[in-house]
PDB file of C-alpha atoms in Angstrom:
ATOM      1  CA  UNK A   1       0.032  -6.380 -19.042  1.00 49.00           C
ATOM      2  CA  UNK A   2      -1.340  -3.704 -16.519  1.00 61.00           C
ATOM      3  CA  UNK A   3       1.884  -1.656 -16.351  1.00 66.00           C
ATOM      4  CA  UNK A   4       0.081   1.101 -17.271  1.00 88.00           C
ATOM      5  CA  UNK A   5      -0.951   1.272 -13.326  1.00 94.00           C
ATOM      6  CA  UNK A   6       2.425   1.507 -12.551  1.00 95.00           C
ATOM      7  CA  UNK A   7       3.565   4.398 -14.906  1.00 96.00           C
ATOM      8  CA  UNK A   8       0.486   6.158 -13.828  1.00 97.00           C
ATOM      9  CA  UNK A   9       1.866   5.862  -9.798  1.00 97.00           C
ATOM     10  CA  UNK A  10       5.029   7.078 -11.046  1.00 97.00           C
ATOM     11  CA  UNK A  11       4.199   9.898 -13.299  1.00 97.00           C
ATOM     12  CA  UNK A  12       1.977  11.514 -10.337  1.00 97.00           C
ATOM     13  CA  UNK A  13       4.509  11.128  -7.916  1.00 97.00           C
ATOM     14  CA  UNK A  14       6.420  12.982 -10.055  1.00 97.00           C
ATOM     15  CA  UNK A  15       4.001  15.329 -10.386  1.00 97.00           C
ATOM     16  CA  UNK A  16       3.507  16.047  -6.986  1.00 97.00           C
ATOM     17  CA  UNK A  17       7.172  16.279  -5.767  1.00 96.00           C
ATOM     18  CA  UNK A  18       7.267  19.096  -8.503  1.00 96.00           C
ATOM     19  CA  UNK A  19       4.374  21.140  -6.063  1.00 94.00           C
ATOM     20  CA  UNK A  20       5.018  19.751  -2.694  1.00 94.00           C
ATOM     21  CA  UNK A  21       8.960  20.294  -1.787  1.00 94.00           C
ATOM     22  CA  UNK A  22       8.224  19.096   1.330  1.00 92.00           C
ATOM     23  CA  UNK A  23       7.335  15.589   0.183  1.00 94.00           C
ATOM     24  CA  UNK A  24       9.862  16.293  -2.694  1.00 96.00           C
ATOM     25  CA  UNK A  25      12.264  13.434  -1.085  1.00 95.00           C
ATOM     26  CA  UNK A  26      10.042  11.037  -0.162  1.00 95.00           C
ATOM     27  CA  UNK A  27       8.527  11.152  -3.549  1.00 96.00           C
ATOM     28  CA  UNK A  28      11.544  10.443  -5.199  1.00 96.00           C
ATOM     29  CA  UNK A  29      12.100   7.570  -3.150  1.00 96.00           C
ATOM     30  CA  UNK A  30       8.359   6.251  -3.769  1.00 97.00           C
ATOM     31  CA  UNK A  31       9.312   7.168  -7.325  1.00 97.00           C
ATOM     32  CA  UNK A  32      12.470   4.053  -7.871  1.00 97.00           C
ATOM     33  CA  UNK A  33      10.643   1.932  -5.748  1.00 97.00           C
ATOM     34  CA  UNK A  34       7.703   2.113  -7.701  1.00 97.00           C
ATOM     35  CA  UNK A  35      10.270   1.701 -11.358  1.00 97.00           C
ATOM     36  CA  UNK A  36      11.691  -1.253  -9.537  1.00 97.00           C
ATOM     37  CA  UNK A  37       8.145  -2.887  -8.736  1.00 97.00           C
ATOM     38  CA  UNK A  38       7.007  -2.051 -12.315  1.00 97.00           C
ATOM     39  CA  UNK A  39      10.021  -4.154 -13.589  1.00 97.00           C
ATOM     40  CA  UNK A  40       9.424  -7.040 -11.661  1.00 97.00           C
ATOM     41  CA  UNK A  41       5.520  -7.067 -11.907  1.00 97.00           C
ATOM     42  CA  UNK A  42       6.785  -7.260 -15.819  1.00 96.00           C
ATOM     43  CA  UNK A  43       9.013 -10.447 -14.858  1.00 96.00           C
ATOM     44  CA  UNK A  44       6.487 -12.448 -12.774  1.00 97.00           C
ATOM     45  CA  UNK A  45       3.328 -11.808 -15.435  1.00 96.00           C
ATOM     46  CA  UNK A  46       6.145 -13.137 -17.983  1.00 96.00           C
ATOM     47  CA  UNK A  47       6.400 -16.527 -16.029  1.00 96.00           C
ATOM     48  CA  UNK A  48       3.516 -16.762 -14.576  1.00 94.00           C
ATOM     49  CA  UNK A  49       1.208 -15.710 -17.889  1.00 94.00           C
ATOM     50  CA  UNK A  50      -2.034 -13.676 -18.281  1.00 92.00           C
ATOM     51  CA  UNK A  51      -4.443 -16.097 -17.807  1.00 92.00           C
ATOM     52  CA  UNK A  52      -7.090 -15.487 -14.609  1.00 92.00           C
ATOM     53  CA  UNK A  53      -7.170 -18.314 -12.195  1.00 91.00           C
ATOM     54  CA  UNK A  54     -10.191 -18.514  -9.678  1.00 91.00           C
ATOM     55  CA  UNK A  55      -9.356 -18.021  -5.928  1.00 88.00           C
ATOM     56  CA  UNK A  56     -11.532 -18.400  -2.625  1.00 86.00           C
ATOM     57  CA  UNK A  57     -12.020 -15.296  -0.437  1.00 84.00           C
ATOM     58  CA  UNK A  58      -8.774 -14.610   1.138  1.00 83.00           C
ATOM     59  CA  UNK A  59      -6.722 -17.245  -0.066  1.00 87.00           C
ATOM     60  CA  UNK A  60      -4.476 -15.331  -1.721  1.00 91.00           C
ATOM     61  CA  UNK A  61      -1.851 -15.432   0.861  1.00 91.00           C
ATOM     62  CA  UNK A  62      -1.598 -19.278   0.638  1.00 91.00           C
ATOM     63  CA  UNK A  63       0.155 -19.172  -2.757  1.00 93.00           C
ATOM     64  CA  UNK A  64       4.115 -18.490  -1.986  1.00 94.00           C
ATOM     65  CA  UNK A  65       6.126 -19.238  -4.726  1.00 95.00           C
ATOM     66  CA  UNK A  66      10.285 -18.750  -3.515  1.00 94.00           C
ATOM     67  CA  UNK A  67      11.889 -19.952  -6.625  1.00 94.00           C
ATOM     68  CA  UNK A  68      10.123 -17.076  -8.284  1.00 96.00           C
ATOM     69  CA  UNK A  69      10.648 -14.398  -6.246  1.00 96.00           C
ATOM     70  CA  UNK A  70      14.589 -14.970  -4.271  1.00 95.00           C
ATOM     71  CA  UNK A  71      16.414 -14.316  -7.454  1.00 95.00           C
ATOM     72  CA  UNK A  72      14.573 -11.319  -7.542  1.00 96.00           C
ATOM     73  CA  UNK A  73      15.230  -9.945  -3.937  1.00 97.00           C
ATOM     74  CA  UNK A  74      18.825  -9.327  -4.147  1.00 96.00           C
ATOM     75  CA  UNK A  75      19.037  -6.998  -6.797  1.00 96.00           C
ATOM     76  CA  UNK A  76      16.026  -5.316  -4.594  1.00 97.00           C
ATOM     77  CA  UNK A  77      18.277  -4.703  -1.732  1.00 97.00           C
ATOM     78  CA  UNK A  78      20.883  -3.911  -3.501  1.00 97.00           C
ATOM     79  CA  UNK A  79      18.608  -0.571  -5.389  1.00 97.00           C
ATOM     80  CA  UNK A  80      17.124  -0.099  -1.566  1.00 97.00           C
ATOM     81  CA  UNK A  81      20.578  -0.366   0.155  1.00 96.00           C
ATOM     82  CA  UNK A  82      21.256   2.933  -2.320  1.00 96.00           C
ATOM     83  CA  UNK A  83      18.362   4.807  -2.448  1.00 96.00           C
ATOM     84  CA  UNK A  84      17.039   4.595   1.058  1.00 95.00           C
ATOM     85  CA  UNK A  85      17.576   6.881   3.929  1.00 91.00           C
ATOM     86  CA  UNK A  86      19.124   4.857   7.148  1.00 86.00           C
ATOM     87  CA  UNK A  87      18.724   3.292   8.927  1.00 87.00           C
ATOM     88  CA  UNK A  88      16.300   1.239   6.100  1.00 94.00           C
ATOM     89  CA  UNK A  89      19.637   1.199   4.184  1.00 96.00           C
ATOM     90  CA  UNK A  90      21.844  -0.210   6.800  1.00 96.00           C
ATOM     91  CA  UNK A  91      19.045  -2.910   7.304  1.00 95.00           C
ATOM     92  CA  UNK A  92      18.814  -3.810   3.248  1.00 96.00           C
ATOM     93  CA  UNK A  93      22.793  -3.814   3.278  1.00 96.00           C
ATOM     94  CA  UNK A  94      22.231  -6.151   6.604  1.00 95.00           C
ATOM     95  CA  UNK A  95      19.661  -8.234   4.778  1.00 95.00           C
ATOM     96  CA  UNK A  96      21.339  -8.329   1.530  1.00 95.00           C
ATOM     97  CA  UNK A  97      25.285 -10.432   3.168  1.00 94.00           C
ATOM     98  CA  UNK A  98      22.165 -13.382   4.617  1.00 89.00           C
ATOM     99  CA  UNK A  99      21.942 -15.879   2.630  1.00 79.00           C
ATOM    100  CA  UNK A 100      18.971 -17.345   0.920  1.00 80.00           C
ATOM    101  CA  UNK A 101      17.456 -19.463   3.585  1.00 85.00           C
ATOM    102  CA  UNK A 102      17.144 -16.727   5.558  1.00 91.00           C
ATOM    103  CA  UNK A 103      15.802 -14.421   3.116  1.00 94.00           C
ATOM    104  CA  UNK A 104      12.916 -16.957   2.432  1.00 94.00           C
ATOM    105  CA  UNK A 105      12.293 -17.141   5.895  1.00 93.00           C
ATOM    106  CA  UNK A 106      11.603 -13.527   6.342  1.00 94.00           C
ATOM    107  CA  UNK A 107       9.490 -13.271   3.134  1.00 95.00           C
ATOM    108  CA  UNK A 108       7.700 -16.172   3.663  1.00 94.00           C
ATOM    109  CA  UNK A 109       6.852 -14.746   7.444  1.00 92.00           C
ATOM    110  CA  UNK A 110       5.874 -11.577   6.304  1.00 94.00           C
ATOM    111  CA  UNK A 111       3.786 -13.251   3.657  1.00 94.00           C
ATOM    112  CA  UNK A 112       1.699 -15.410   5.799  1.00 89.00           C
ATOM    113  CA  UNK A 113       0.993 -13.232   8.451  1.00 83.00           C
ATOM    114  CA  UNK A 114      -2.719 -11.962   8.955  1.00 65.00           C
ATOM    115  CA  UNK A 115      -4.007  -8.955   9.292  1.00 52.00           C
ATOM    116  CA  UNK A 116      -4.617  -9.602  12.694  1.00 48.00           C
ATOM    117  CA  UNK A 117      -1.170 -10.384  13.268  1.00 53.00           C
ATOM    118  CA  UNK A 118       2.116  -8.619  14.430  1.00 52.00           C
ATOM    119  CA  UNK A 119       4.742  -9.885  11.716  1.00 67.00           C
ATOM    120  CA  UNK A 120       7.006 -11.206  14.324  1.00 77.00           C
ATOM    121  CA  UNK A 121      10.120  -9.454  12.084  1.00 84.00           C
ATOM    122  CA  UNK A 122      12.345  -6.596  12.995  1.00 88.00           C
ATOM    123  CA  UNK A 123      10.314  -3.521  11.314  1.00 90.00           C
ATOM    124  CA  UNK A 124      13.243  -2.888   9.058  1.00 92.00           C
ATOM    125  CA  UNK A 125      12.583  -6.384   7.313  1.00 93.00           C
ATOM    126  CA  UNK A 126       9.105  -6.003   7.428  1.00 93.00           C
ATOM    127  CA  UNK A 127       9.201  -2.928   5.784  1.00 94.00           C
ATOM    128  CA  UNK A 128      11.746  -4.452   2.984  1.00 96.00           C
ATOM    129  CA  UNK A 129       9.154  -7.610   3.003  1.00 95.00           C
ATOM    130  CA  UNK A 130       6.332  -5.572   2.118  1.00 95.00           C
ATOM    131  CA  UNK A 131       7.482  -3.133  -0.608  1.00 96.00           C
ATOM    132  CA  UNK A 132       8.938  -6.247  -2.296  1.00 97.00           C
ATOM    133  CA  UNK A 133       6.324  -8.703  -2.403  1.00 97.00           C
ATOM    134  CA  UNK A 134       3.549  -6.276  -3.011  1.00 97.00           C
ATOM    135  CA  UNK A 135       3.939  -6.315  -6.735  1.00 97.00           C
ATOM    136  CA  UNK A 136       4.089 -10.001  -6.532  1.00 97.00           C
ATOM    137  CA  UNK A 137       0.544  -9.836  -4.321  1.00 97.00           C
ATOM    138  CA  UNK A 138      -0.601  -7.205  -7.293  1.00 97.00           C
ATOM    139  CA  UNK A 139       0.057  -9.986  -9.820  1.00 97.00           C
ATOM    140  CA  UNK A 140      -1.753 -12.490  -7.881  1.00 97.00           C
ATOM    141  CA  UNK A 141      -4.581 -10.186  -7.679  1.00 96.00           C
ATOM    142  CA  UNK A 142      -4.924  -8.850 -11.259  1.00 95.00           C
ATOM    143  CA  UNK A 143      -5.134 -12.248 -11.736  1.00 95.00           C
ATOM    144  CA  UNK A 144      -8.075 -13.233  -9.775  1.00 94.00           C
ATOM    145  CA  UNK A 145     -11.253 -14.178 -10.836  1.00 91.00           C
ATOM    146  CA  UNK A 146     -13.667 -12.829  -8.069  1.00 83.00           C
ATOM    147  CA  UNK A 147     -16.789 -11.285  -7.066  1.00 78.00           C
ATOM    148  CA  UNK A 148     -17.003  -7.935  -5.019  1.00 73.00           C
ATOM    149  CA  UNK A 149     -17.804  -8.985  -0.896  1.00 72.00           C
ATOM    150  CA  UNK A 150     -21.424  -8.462   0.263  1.00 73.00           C
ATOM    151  CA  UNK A 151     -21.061  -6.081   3.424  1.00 74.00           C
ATOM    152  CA  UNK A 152     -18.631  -4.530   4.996  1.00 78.00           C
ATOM    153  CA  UNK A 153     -15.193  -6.080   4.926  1.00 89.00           C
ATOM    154  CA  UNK A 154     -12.673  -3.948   7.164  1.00 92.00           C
ATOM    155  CA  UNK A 155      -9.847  -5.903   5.340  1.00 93.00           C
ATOM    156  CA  UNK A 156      -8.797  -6.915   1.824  1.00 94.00           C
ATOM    157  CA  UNK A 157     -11.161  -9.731   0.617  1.00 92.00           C
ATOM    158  CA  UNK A 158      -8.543 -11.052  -1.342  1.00 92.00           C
ATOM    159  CA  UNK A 159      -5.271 -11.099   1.113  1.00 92.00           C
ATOM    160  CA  UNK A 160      -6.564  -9.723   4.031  1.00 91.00           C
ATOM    161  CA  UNK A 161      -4.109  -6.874   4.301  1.00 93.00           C
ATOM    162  CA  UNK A 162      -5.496  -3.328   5.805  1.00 95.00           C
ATOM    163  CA  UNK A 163      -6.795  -0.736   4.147  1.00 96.00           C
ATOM    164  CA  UNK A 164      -3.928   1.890   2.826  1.00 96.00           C
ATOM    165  CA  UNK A 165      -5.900   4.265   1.347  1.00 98.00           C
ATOM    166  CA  UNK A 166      -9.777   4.727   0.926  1.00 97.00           C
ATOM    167  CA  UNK A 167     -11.513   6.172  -2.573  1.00 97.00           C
ATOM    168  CA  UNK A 168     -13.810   8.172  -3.392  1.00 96.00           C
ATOM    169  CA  UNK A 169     -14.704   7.953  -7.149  1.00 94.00           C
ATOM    170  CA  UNK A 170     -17.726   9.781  -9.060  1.00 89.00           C
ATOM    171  CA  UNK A 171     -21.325   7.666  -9.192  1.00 84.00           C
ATOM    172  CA  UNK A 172     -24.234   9.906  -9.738  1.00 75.00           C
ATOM    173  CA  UNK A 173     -24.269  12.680  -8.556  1.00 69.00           C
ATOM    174  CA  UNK A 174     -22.151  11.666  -5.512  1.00 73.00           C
ATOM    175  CA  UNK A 175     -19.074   9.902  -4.864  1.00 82.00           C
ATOM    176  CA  UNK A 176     -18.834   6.173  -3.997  1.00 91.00           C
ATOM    177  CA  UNK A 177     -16.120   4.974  -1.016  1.00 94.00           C
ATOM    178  CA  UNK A 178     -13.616   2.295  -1.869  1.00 95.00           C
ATOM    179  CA  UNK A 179     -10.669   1.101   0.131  1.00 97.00           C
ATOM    180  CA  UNK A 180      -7.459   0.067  -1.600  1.00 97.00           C
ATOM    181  CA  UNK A 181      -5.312  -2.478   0.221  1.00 96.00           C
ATOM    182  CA  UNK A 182      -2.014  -2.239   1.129  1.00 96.00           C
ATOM    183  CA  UNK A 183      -0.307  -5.311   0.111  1.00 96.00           C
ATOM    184  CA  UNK A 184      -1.922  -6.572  -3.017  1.00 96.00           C
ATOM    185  CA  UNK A 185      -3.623  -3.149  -4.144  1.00 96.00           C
ATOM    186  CA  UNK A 186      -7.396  -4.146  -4.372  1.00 95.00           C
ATOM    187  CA  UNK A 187     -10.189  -2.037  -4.110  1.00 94.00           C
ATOM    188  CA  UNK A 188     -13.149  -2.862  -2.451  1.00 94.00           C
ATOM    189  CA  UNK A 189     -16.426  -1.121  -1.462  1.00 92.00           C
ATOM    190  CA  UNK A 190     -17.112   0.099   1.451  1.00 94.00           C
ATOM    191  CA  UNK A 191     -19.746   2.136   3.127  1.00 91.00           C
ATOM    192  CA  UNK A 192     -18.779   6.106   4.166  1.00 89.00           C
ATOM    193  CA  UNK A 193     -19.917   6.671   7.694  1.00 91.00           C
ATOM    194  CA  UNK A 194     -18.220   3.144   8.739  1.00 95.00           C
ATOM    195  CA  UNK A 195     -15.147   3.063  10.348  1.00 96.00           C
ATOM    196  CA  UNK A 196     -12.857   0.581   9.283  1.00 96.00           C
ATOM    197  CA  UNK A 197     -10.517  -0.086  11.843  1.00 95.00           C
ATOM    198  CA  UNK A 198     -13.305  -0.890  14.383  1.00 95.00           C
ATOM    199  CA  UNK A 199     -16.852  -0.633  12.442  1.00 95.00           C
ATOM    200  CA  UNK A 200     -18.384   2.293  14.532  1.00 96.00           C
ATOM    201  CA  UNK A 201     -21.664   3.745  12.737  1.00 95.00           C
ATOM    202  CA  UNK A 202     -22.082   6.717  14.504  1.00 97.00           C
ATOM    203  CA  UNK A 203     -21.377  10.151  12.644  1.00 95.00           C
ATOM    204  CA  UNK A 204     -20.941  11.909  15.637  1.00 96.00           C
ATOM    205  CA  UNK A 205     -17.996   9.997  16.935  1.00 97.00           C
ATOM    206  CA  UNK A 206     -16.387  10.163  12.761  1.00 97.00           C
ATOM    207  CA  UNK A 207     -14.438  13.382  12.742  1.00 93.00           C
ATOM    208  CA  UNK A 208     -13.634  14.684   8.831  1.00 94.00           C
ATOM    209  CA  UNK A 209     -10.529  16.856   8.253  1.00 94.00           C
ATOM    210  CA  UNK A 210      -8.731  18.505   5.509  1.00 91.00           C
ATOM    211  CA  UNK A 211      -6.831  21.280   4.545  1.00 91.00           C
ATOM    212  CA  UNK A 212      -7.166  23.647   1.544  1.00 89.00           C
ATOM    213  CA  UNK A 213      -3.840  22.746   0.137  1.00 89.00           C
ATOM    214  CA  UNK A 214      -5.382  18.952  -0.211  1.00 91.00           C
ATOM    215  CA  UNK A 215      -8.648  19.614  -0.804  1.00 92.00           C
ATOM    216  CA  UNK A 216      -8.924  16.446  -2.860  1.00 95.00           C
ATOM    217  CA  UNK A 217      -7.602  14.448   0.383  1.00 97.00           C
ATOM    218  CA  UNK A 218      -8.878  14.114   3.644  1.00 96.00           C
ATOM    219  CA  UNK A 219      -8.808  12.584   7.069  1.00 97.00           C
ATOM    220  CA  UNK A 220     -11.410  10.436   8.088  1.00 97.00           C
ATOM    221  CA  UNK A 221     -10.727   9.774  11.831  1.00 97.00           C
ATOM    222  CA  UNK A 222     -12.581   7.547  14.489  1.00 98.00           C
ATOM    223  CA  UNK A 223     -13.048   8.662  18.363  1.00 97.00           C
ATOM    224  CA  UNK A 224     -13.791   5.492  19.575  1.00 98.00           C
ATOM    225  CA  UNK A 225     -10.811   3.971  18.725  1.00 97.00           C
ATOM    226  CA  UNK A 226      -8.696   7.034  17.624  1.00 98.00           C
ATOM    227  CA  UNK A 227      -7.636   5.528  14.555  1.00 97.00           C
ATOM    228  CA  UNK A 228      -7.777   7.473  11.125  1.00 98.00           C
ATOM    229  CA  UNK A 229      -7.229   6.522   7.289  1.00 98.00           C
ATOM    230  CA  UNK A 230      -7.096   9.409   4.741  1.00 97.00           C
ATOM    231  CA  UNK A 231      -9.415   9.047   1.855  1.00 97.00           C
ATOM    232  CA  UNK A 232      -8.927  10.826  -1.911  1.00 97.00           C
ATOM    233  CA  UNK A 233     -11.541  12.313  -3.312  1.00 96.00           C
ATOM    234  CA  UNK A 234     -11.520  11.973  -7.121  1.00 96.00           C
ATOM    235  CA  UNK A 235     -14.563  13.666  -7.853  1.00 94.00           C
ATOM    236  CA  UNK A 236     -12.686  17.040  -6.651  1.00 94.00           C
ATOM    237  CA  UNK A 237      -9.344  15.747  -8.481  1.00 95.00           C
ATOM    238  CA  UNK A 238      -9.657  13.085 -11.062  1.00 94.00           C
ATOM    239  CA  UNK A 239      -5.758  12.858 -11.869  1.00 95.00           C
ATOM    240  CA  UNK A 240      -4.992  11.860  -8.333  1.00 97.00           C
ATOM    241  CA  UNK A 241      -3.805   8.476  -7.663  1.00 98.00           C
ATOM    242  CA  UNK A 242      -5.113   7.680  -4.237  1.00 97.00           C
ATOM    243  CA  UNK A 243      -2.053   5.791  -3.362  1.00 97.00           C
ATOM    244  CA  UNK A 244       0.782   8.150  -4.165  1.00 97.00           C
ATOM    245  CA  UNK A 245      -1.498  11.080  -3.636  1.00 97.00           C
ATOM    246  CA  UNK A 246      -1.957   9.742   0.266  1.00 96.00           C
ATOM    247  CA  UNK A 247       2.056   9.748   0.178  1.00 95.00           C
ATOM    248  CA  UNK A 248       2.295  13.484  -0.510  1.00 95.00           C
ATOM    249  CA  UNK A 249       0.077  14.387   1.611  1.00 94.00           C
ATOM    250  CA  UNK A 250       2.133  15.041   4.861  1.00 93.00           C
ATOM    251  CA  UNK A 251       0.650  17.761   7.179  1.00 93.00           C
ATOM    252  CA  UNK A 252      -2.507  15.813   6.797  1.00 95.00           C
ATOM    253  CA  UNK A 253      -0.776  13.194   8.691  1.00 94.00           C
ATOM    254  CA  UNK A 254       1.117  15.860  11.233  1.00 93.00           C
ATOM    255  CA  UNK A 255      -2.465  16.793  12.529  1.00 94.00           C
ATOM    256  CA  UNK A 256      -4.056  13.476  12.632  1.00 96.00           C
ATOM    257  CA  UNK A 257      -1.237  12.636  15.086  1.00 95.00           C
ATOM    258  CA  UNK A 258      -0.987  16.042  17.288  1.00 95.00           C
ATOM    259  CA  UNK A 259      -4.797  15.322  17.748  1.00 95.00           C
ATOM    260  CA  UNK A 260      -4.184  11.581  19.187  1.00 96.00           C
ATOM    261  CA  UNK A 261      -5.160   9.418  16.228  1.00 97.00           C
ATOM    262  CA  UNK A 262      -3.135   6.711  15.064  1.00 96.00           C
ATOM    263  CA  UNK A 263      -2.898   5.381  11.268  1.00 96.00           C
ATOM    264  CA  UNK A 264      -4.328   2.475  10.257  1.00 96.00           C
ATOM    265  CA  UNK A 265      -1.685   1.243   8.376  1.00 95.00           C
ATOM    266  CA  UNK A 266       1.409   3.153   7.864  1.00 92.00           C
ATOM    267  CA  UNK A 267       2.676   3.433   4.363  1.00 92.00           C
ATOM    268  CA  UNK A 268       6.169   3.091   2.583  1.00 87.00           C
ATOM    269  CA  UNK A 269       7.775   5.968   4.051  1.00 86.00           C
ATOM    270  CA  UNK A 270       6.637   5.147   7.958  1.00 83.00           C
ATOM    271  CA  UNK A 271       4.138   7.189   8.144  1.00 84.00           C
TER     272      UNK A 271
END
């Protein structure tokens, strides 16, 4: 099993609501969302089994599997409808008195959209969609027997979500960049003075910002197309879990926006 990704995402987050009260909350939300996706990542290796199963290049997304995963959504909602703030608790109440038709409809729409696509869902749902199928996507991609892309892919190779997070981990003397999707939680190399919302090259138009209370985590923005990811540096901090770390990370985000940049893909807590 690879829970041990799982209880390190929740140990850190933790950690870092301990040092950051003002991402103390949203932490501790991340924090039973991330028990609850341990637990059914646990329940969907147990059916599905171990084994690796080769896939083509973004076909991940074609495997849906509803008799699986609707047992599994109502107790979801149910954790959601009491841990969330509103109005994301009002909508997983909302969500939760549907019955199951409609709940595979929503899933399943969220599921086969592109990353190219707006999820034609009320952002509520697609929201609920996404933090419950992504340990499902994990599974799917643990499970994957594949080769790294040749290039530059701006999206996951696997599922074709965006880019959450990027990565920088310790090669040489250096650091290497990665991105980390957002739905299925792959990591993929990708080149550092790229952008990867719209593949501009030039280093003069990639603006770099951090702050010294992040100094592992910074903003990597674009001013062509004013879009930004943040990036973790794990050769300054090699505890830090790129994907929780990007969560605690607030005033990072506060500046990106005051300066006209928009996220490339917003995380769990909206932002």
């Amino acid at each position: 099993m690879k829970n041990g990704k799982w209880d390190m995402r929740i140990r850190r987050a933790s950690e870092l609501a301990a040092v950051h009260p003002f991402a103390a909350e949203g932490l501790r939300f991340y924090e039973q969302l991330a028990r609850f996706q341990k637990s059914l990542y646990s329940e969907i290796e147990l059916a599905c089994g171990p084994s690796k199963m080769p896939r083509a290049p973004g076909a991940l997304r074609q495997e849906f599997d509803p008799f699986l995963l609707l047992p599994r959504f109502s107790p979801f909602l149910s954790l959601v409808e009491q841990i969330a703030p509103s109005p994301l608790s009002h909508s997983a109440h909302e969500l939760n008195s549907l019955a199951g038709s409609h709940w595979q409809e929503i899933l399943a729409k969220f599921w086969e959209a592109d990353s190219g696509s707006l999820v034609d869902l009320e952002p509520e749902y697609a929201l609920l969609s996404w933090i419950f199928l992504q340990p499902y996507a994990e599974y799917l991609a643990d499970h994957t027997e594949w080769t790294a892309p040749s290039g530059t892919p701006s999206v996951c190779p696997l599922c074709g979500g965006k880019p959450q997070v990027g990565a920088l981990r310790p090669e040489g003397d250096g650091g290497k960049r990665s991105l980390i999707c957002s739905l299925c939680g792959t990591e993929w190399p990708y080149r550092r003075t790229v952008c990867p919302a719209c593949g501009e090259e030039d280093v003069h138009k990639l603006a770099v910002y951090s702050a010294k209370e992040f100094s592992h985590v910074r903003v990597e923005a674009c001013e062509t197309c004013h879009s930004y990811i943040k990036t973790v540096d794990l050769t300054k901090d090699g505890h830090a879990v790129p994907v929780v770390d990007e969560l605690a990370t607030i005033p990072l985000n506060l500046w990106a926006t005051e300066h006209g940049y928009r996220k490339l893909q917003s995380n769990f807590l909206g932002i």
